[in-house]
Structures are given as structure tokens and as C-alpha cells.
């Protein structure tokens, strides 16, 4: 007998957070209707975020809004928290909603222990949502993986 898996939508995910189902220190994100535990942040990971943010702020200034480890709503079933999202400026700084895929210029994940997940799970999810530029910075190998245009990402 095959059991069906019930997927969560973004509204249900938000409600779960509001009523305290998640521990305050628990790091999870919603990808394709499933709750995914996020890996712990290491020193190299945090340092890479800081350096990357600094570089983007120096180069782009106020032309874009940089969001660090903040939600982006890809669709009704996915709301990841990329390490860096380069998004369109918003007069309210997204006070009334999380940025959506159409408001994203670039998503960046910093990978130390999450490289496989970032490349094999997040890349297709981002592509399916219309994210046209997605980078994975592998801090261990000191390598940048660039995924550009959704049609170039192979799905399993």
C-alpha cells in the first residue's frame, strides 16, 4: 500500500511558526511542501556571507536590496531562506510580504556542509520557480557554481 504524503503550503507553514510548533532555535525552511532542517552555520559559512554581502553592497549600493538568510516565497509550497537574496528595492522593505520569485535578481547559497542539497534540491526548485540566477559558493573547495536560466538545470 502506498501512503500519500501531505504537503504543507506557505500559509500553513507560517501558522505553524506563529503558534510555536517550531523551537525558537530550530532552523527549518519549506521546500516543495516539505519541512527541511537547515544545517548549522559554521565559521567559514558566516565569514563568506559577510564578505559576499560587503562586496555586493560596495558594487551595487542602493540599486538593489540585499536580504540575508530571509525568506523568499517561490510559490505556494516553497519558502526557502537563501543565504543571500539580491532583490528589487521595495518602498516598505517587504514589510507586507516576502519577496517572490519575480522580485529576485539573484539567490546565493553558501555551502560548507550543504553543497549536495544546494545543488540537487534547491537548484531545481529555484529554476522551477523562475529564478534566473542562482549561485552556490562552495567554501570548502573555494569554487563558485553558477546556475543561469531555468532551462539549463537538469531535473532528476
PDB file of N, CA, C and O in Angstrom, residues 20-74:
ATOM      1  N   UNK A  20       3.934  28.430  17.510  1.00  0.00           N
ATOM      2  CA  UNK A  20       5.056  27.920  18.292  1.00  0.00           C
ATOM      3  C   UNK A  20       5.376  26.447  18.134  1.00  0.00           C
ATOM      4  O   UNK A  20       5.969  25.847  19.032  1.00  0.00           O
ATOM      5  N   UNK A  21       5.024  25.865  17.007  1.00  0.00           N
ATOM      6  CA  UNK A  21       5.342  24.454  16.782  1.00  0.00           C
ATOM      7  C   UNK A  21       6.855  24.251  16.675  1.00  0.00           C
ATOM      8  O   UNK A  21       7.383  23.251  17.130  1.00  0.00           O
ATOM      9  N   UNK A  22       7.541  25.217  16.128  1.00  0.00           N
ATOM     10  CA  UNK A  22       8.995  25.111  15.995  1.00  0.00           C
ATOM     11  C   UNK A  22       9.670  25.710  17.220  1.00  0.00           C
ATOM     12  O   UNK A  22       9.256  26.758  17.723  1.00  0.00           O
ATOM     13  N   UNK A  23      10.720  25.085  17.678  1.00  0.00           N
ATOM     14  CA  UNK A  23      11.526  25.618  18.766  1.00  0.00           C
ATOM     15  C   UNK A  23      12.177  26.906  18.264  1.00  0.00           C
ATOM     16  O   UNK A  23      12.566  26.982  17.096  1.00  0.00           O
ATOM     17  N   UNK A  24      12.303  27.927  19.124  1.00  0.00           N
ATOM     18  CA  UNK A  24      12.879  29.201  18.666  1.00  0.00           C
ATOM     19  C   UNK A  24      14.255  29.077  18.012  1.00  0.00           C
ATOM     20  O   UNK A  24      14.598  29.867  17.138  1.00  0.00           O
ATOM     21  N   UNK A  25      15.030  28.088  18.414  1.00  0.00           N
ATOM     22  CA  UNK A  25      16.363  27.906  17.842  1.00  0.00           C
ATOM     23  C   UNK A  25      16.368  26.969  16.630  1.00  0.00           C
ATOM     24  O   UNK A  25      17.402  26.805  15.987  1.00  0.00           O
ATOM     25  N   UNK A  26      15.224  26.356  16.343  1.00  0.00           N
ATOM     26  CA  UNK A  26      15.147  25.391  15.236  1.00  0.00           C
ATOM     27  C   UNK A  26      15.161  26.126  13.898  1.00  0.00           C
ATOM     28  O   UNK A  26      14.422  27.075  13.691  1.00  0.00           O
ATOM     29  N   UNK A  27      16.002  25.661  12.996  1.00  0.00           N
ATOM     30  CA  UNK A  27      16.114  26.278  11.676  1.00  0.00           C
ATOM     31  C   UNK A  27      15.508  25.332  10.648  1.00  0.00           C
ATOM     32  O   UNK A  27      16.054  24.266  10.381  1.00  0.00           O
ATOM     33  N   UNK A  28      14.376  25.719  10.069  1.00  0.00           N
ATOM     34  CA  UNK A  28      13.726  24.932   9.026  1.00  0.00           C
ATOM     35  C   UNK A  28      13.316  25.866   7.897  1.00  0.00           C
ATOM     36  O   UNK A  28      13.194  27.071   8.074  1.00  0.00           O
ATOM     37  N   UNK A  29      13.126  25.267   6.727  1.00  0.00           N
ATOM     38  CA  UNK A  29      12.579  26.012   5.599  1.00  0.00           C
ATOM     39  C   UNK A  29      11.631  25.093   4.851  1.00  0.00           C
ATOM     40  O   UNK A  29      11.703  23.868   4.972  1.00  0.00           O
ATOM     41  N   UNK A  30      10.740  25.681   4.093  1.00  0.00           N
ATOM     42  CA  UNK A  30       9.740  24.937   3.339  1.00  0.00           C
ATOM     43  C   UNK A  30      10.176  24.862   1.883  1.00  0.00           C
ATOM     44  O   UNK A  30      10.319  25.886   1.211  1.00  0.00           O
ATOM     45  N   UNK A  31      10.396  23.624   1.415  1.00  0.00           N
ATOM     46  CA  UNK A  31      10.775  23.398   0.019  1.00  0.00           C
ATOM     47  C   UNK A  31       9.832  22.337  -0.553  1.00  0.00           C
ATOM     48  O   UNK A  31       9.743  21.229  -0.022  1.00  0.00           O
ATOM     49  N   UNK A  32       9.126  22.699  -1.606  1.00  0.00           N
ATOM     50  CA  UNK A  32       8.207  21.785  -2.292  1.00  0.00           C
ATOM     51  C   UNK A  32       7.244  21.123  -1.315  1.00  0.00           C
ATOM     52  O   UNK A  32       6.970  19.933  -1.395  1.00  0.00           O
ATOM     53  N   UNK A  33       6.735  21.905  -0.360  1.00  0.00           N
ATOM     54  CA  UNK A  33       5.743  21.406   0.576  1.00  0.00           C
ATOM     55  C   UNK A  33       6.288  20.601   1.738  1.00  0.00           C
ATOM     56  O   UNK A  33       5.531  20.102   2.558  1.00  0.00           O
ATOM     57  N   UNK A  34       7.602  20.474   1.835  1.00  0.00           N
ATOM     58  CA  UNK A  34       8.219  19.672   2.888  1.00  0.00           C
ATOM     59  C   UNK A  34       9.081  20.545   3.791  1.00  0.00           C
ATOM     60  O   UNK A  34       9.779  21.438   3.317  1.00  0.00           O
ATOM     61  N   UNK A  35       9.038  20.257   5.085  1.00  0.00           N
ATOM     62  CA  UNK A  35       9.885  20.969   6.040  1.00  0.00           C
ATOM     63  C   UNK A  35      11.274  20.362   5.985  1.00  0.00           C
ATOM     64  O   UNK A  35      11.453  19.162   6.155  1.00  0.00           O
ATOM     65  N   UNK A  36      12.261  21.200   5.747  1.00  0.00           N
ATOM     66  CA  UNK A  36      13.643  20.749   5.639  1.00  0.00           C
ATOM     67  C   UNK A  36      14.441  21.400   6.757  1.00  0.00           C
ATOM     68  O   UNK A  36      14.419  22.625   6.916  1.00  0.00           O
ATOM     69  N   UNK A  37      15.142  20.571   7.545  1.00  0.00           N
ATOM     70  CA  UNK A  37      16.031  21.115   8.575  1.00  0.00           C
ATOM     71  C   UNK A  37      17.239  21.727   7.903  1.00  0.00           C
ATOM     72  O   UNK A  37      17.864  21.126   7.044  1.00  0.00           O
ATOM     73  N   UNK A  38      17.569  22.919   8.321  1.00  0.00           N
ATOM     74  CA  UNK A  38      18.733  23.596   7.772  1.00  0.00           C
ATOM     75  C   UNK A  38      19.951  23.230   8.614  1.00  0.00           C
ATOM     76  O   UNK A  38      19.845  23.068   9.831  1.00  0.00           O
ATOM     77  N   UNK A  39      21.077  23.107   7.952  1.00  0.00           N
ATOM     78  CA  UNK A  39      22.291  22.731   8.668  1.00  0.00           C
ATOM     79  C   UNK A  39      22.798  23.890   9.515  1.00  0.00           C
ATOM     80  O   UNK A  39      22.489  25.054   9.263  1.00  0.00           O
ATOM     81  N   UNK A  40      23.589  23.544  10.514  1.00  0.00           N
ATOM     82  CA  UNK A  40      24.182  24.555  11.391  1.00  0.00           C
ATOM     83  C   UNK A  40      25.145  25.433  10.596  1.00  0.00           C
ATOM     84  O   UNK A  40      25.772  24.982   9.639  1.00  0.00           O
ATOM     85  N   UNK A  41      25.262  26.678  11.021  1.00  0.00           N
ATOM     86  CA  UNK A  41      26.137  27.620  10.341  1.00  0.00           C
ATOM     87  C   UNK A  41      27.535  27.538  10.946  1.00  0.00           C
ATOM     88  O   UNK A  41      27.699  27.732  12.144  1.00  0.00           O
ATOM     89  N   UNK A  42      28.511  27.282  10.111  1.00  0.00           N
ATOM     90  CA  UNK A  42      29.894  27.238  10.568  1.00  0.00           C
ATOM     91  C   UNK A  42      30.572  28.589  10.405  1.00  0.00           C
ATOM     92  O   UNK A  42      30.029  29.516   9.807  1.00  0.00           O
ATOM     93  N   UNK A  43      31.767  28.692  10.928  1.00  0.00           N
ATOM     94  CA  UNK A  43      32.522  29.936  10.866  1.00  0.00           C
ATOM     95  C   UNK A  43      32.816  30.349   9.429  1.00  0.00           C
ATOM     96  O   UNK A  43      32.644  31.512   9.057  1.00  0.00           O
ATOM     97  N   UNK A  44      33.275  29.399   8.600  1.00  0.00           N
ATOM     98  CA  UNK A  44      33.582  29.716   7.199  1.00  0.00           C
ATOM     99  C   UNK A  44      32.322  30.180   6.466  1.00  0.00           C
ATOM    100  O   UNK A  44      32.372  31.083   5.627  1.00  0.00           O
ATOM    101  N   UNK A  45      31.194  29.572   6.779  1.00  0.00           N
ATOM    102  CA  UNK A  45      29.907  29.927   6.185  1.00  0.00           C
ATOM    103  C   UNK A  45      29.555  31.378   6.513  1.00  0.00           C
ATOM    104  O   UNK A  45      29.238  32.179   5.630  1.00  0.00           O
ATOM    105  N   UNK A  46      29.617  31.726   7.784  1.00  0.00           N
ATOM    106  CA  UNK A  46      29.281  33.083   8.215  1.00  0.00           C
ATOM    107  C   UNK A  46      30.236  34.118   7.631  1.00  0.00           C
ATOM    108  O   UNK A  46      29.819  35.191   7.201  1.00  0.00           O
ATOM    109  N   UNK A  47      31.499  33.787   7.610  1.00  0.00           N
ATOM    110  CA  UNK A  47      32.501  34.691   7.058  1.00  0.00           C
ATOM    111  C   UNK A  47      32.257  34.936   5.572  1.00  0.00           C
ATOM    112  O   UNK A  47      32.358  36.067   5.088  1.00  0.00           O
ATOM    113  N   UNK A  48      31.916  33.889   4.843  1.00  0.00           N
ATOM    114  CA  UNK A  48      31.640  34.021   3.408  1.00  0.00           C
ATOM    115  C   UNK A  48      30.407  34.884   3.158  1.00  0.00           C
ATOM    116  O   UNK A  48      30.376  35.681   2.208  1.00  0.00           O
ATOM    117  N   UNK A  49      29.392  34.754   3.994  1.00  0.00           N
ATOM    118  CA  UNK A  49      28.206  35.601   3.853  1.00  0.00           C
ATOM    119  C   UNK A  49      28.599  37.065   4.057  1.00  0.00           C
ATOM    120  O   UNK A  49      28.215  37.938   3.276  1.00  0.00           O
ATOM    121  N   UNK A  50      29.365  37.335   5.094  1.00  0.00           N
ATOM    122  CA  UNK A  50      29.782  38.707   5.395  1.00  0.00           C
ATOM    123  C   UNK A  50      30.583  39.316   4.252  1.00  0.00           C
ATOM    124  O   UNK A  50      30.326  40.448   3.817  1.00  0.00           O
ATOM    125  N   UNK A  51      31.555  38.557   3.731  1.00  0.00           N
ATOM    126  CA  UNK A  51      32.385  39.084   2.640  1.00  0.00           C
ATOM    127  C   UNK A  51      31.570  39.289   1.362  1.00  0.00           C
ATOM    128  O   UNK A  51      31.746  40.290   0.657  1.00  0.00           O
ATOM    129  N   UNK A  52      30.686  38.355   1.058  1.00  0.00           N
ATOM    130  CA  UNK A  52      29.859  38.459  -0.149  1.00  0.00           C
ATOM    131  C   UNK A  52      28.907  39.645  -0.036  1.00  0.00           C
ATOM    132  O   UNK A  52      28.746  40.420  -0.984  1.00  0.00           O
ATOM    133  N   UNK A  53      28.284  39.791   1.128  1.00  0.00           N
ATOM    134  CA  UNK A  53      27.389  40.934   1.338  1.00  0.00           C
ATOM    135  C   UNK A  53      28.149  42.245   1.165  1.00  0.00           C
ATOM    136  O   UNK A  53      27.668  43.174   0.496  1.00  0.00           O
ATOM    137  N   UNK A  54      29.320  42.352   1.755  1.00  0.00           N
ATOM    138  CA  UNK A  54      30.125  43.574   1.657  1.00  0.00           C
ATOM    139  C   UNK A  54      30.430  43.897   0.189  1.00  0.00           C
ATOM    140  O   UNK A  54      30.292  45.032  -0.256  1.00  0.00           O
ATOM    141  N   UNK A  55      30.850  42.895  -0.565  1.00  0.00           N
ATOM    142  CA  UNK A  55      31.171  43.085  -1.977  1.00  0.00           C
ATOM    143  C   UNK A  55      29.953  43.591  -2.764  1.00  0.00           C
ATOM    144  O   UNK A  55      30.057  44.553  -3.529  1.00  0.00           O
ATOM    145  N   UNK A  56      28.801  42.964  -2.548  1.00  0.00           N
ATOM    146  CA  UNK A  56      27.597  43.377  -3.274  1.00  0.00           C
ATOM    147  C   UNK A  56      27.172  44.791  -2.872  1.00  0.00           C
ATOM    148  O   UNK A  56      26.771  45.582  -3.724  1.00  0.00           O
ATOM    149  N   UNK A  57      27.268  45.129  -1.604  1.00  0.00           N
ATOM    150  CA  UNK A  57      26.894  46.481  -1.157  1.00  0.00           C
ATOM    151  C   UNK A  57      27.828  47.531  -1.768  1.00  0.00           C
ATOM    152  O   UNK A  57      27.380  48.603  -2.185  1.00  0.00           O
ATOM    153  N   UNK A  58      29.125  47.219  -1.835  1.00  0.00           N
ATOM    154  CA  UNK A  58      30.081  48.157  -2.437  1.00  0.00           C
ATOM    155  C   UNK A  58      29.811  48.344  -3.922  1.00  0.00           C
ATOM    156  O   UNK A  58      29.901  49.456  -4.437  1.00  0.00           O
ATOM    157  N   UNK A  59      29.484  47.264  -4.613  1.00  0.00           N
ATOM    158  CA  UNK A  59      29.311  47.320  -6.071  1.00  0.00           C
ATOM    159  C   UNK A  59      27.940  47.839  -6.501  1.00  0.00           C
ATOM    160  O   UNK A  59      27.824  48.514  -7.512  1.00  0.00           O
ATOM    161  N   UNK A  60      26.893  47.474  -5.755  1.00  0.00           N
ATOM    162  CA  UNK A  60      25.536  47.774  -6.194  1.00  0.00           C
ATOM    163  C   UNK A  60      24.835  48.858  -5.387  1.00  0.00           C
ATOM    164  O   UNK A  60      23.821  49.393  -5.834  1.00  0.00           O
ATOM    165  N   UNK A  61      25.348  49.149  -4.207  1.00  0.00           N
ATOM    166  CA  UNK A  61      24.768  50.214  -3.388  1.00  0.00           C
ATOM    167  C   UNK A  61      23.277  50.071  -3.189  1.00  0.00           C
ATOM    168  O   UNK A  61      22.783  49.018  -2.825  1.00  0.00           O
ATOM    169  N   UNK A  62      22.561  51.142  -3.483  1.00  0.00           N
ATOM    170  CA  UNK A  62      21.114  51.196  -3.266  1.00  0.00           C
ATOM    171  C   UNK A  62      20.303  50.715  -4.474  1.00  0.00           C
ATOM    172  O   UNK A  62      19.088  50.797  -4.465  1.00  0.00           O
ATOM    173  N   UNK A  63      20.979  50.219  -5.502  1.00  0.00           N
ATOM    174  CA  UNK A  63      20.258  49.753  -6.686  1.00  0.00           C
ATOM    175  C   UNK A  63      19.439  48.502  -6.412  1.00  0.00           C
ATOM    176  O   UNK A  63      18.485  48.213  -7.132  1.00  0.00           O
ATOM    177  N   UNK A  64      19.855  47.747  -5.413  1.00  0.00           N
ATOM    178  CA  UNK A  64      19.173  46.508  -5.047  1.00  0.00           C
ATOM    179  C   UNK A  64      19.012  46.469  -3.531  1.00  0.00           C
ATOM    180  O   UNK A  64      19.618  47.258  -2.810  1.00  0.00           O
ATOM    181  N   UNK A  65      18.218  45.524  -3.068  1.00  0.00           N
ATOM    182  CA  UNK A  65      18.092  45.261  -1.642  1.00  0.00           C
ATOM    183  C   UNK A  65      18.708  43.890  -1.387  1.00  0.00           C
ATOM    184  O   UNK A  65      18.401  42.923  -2.100  1.00  0.00           O
ATOM    185  N   UNK A  66      19.607  43.819  -0.424  1.00  0.00           N
ATOM    186  CA  UNK A  66      20.216  42.545  -0.049  1.00  0.00           C
ATOM    187  C   UNK A  66      19.502  42.018   1.179  1.00  0.00           C
ATOM    188  O   UNK A  66      19.371  42.714   2.178  1.00  0.00           O
ATOM    189  N   UNK A  67      19.043  40.773   1.087  1.00  0.00           N
ATOM    190  CA  UNK A  67      18.390  40.123   2.230  1.00  0.00           C
ATOM    191  C   UNK A  67      19.238  38.921   2.611  1.00  0.00           C
ATOM    192  O   UNK A  67      19.566  38.100   1.767  1.00  0.00           O
ATOM    193  N   UNK A  68      19.566  38.833   3.880  1.00  0.00           N
ATOM    194  CA  UNK A  68      20.436  37.771   4.375  1.00  0.00           C
ATOM    195  C   UNK A  68      19.636  36.761   5.188  1.00  0.00           C
ATOM    196  O   UNK A  68      18.999  37.128   6.177  1.00  0.00           O
ATOM    197  N   UNK A  69      19.666  35.518   4.735  1.00  0.00           N
ATOM    198  CA  UNK A  69      19.006  34.410   5.412  1.00  0.00           C
ATOM    199  C   UNK A  69      17.562  34.750   5.769  1.00  0.00           C
ATOM    200  O   UNK A  69      17.078  34.463   6.860  1.00  0.00           O
ATOM    201  N   UNK A  70      16.884  35.370   4.816  1.00  0.00           N
ATOM    202  CA  UNK A  70      15.489  35.771   4.970  1.00  0.00           C
ATOM    203  C   UNK A  70      14.639  35.046   3.934  1.00  0.00           C
ATOM    204  O   UNK A  70      15.119  34.723   2.847  1.00  0.00           O
ATOM    205  N   UNK A  71      13.367  34.821   4.248  1.00  0.00           N
ATOM    206  CA  UNK A  71      12.502  34.060   3.337  1.00  0.00           C
ATOM    207  C   UNK A  71      12.261  34.733   1.991  1.00  0.00           C
ATOM    208  O   UNK A  71      12.190  35.953   1.890  1.00  0.00           O
ATOM    209  N   UNK A  72      12.132  33.877   0.986  1.00  0.00           N
ATOM    210  CA  UNK A  72      11.687  34.254  -0.346  1.00  0.00           C
ATOM    211  C   UNK A  72      10.583  33.267  -0.704  1.00  0.00           C
ATOM    212  O   UNK A  72      10.787  32.061  -0.616  1.00  0.00           O
ATOM    213  N   UNK A  73       9.415  33.767  -1.060  1.00  0.00           N
ATOM    214  CA  UNK A  73       8.321  32.863  -1.412  1.00  0.00           C
ATOM    215  C   UNK A  73       8.391  32.544  -2.894  1.00  0.00           C
ATOM    216  O   UNK A  73       8.129  33.395  -3.736  1.00  0.00           O
ATOM    217  N   UNK A  74       8.765  31.305  -3.193  1.00  0.00           N
ATOM    218  CA  UNK A  74       8.890  30.876  -4.588  1.00  0.00           C
ATOM    219  C   UNK A  74       7.537  30.568  -5.210  1.00  0.00           C
ATOM    220  O   UNK A  74       7.304  30.846  -6.379  1.00  0.00           O
TER     221      UNK A  74
END
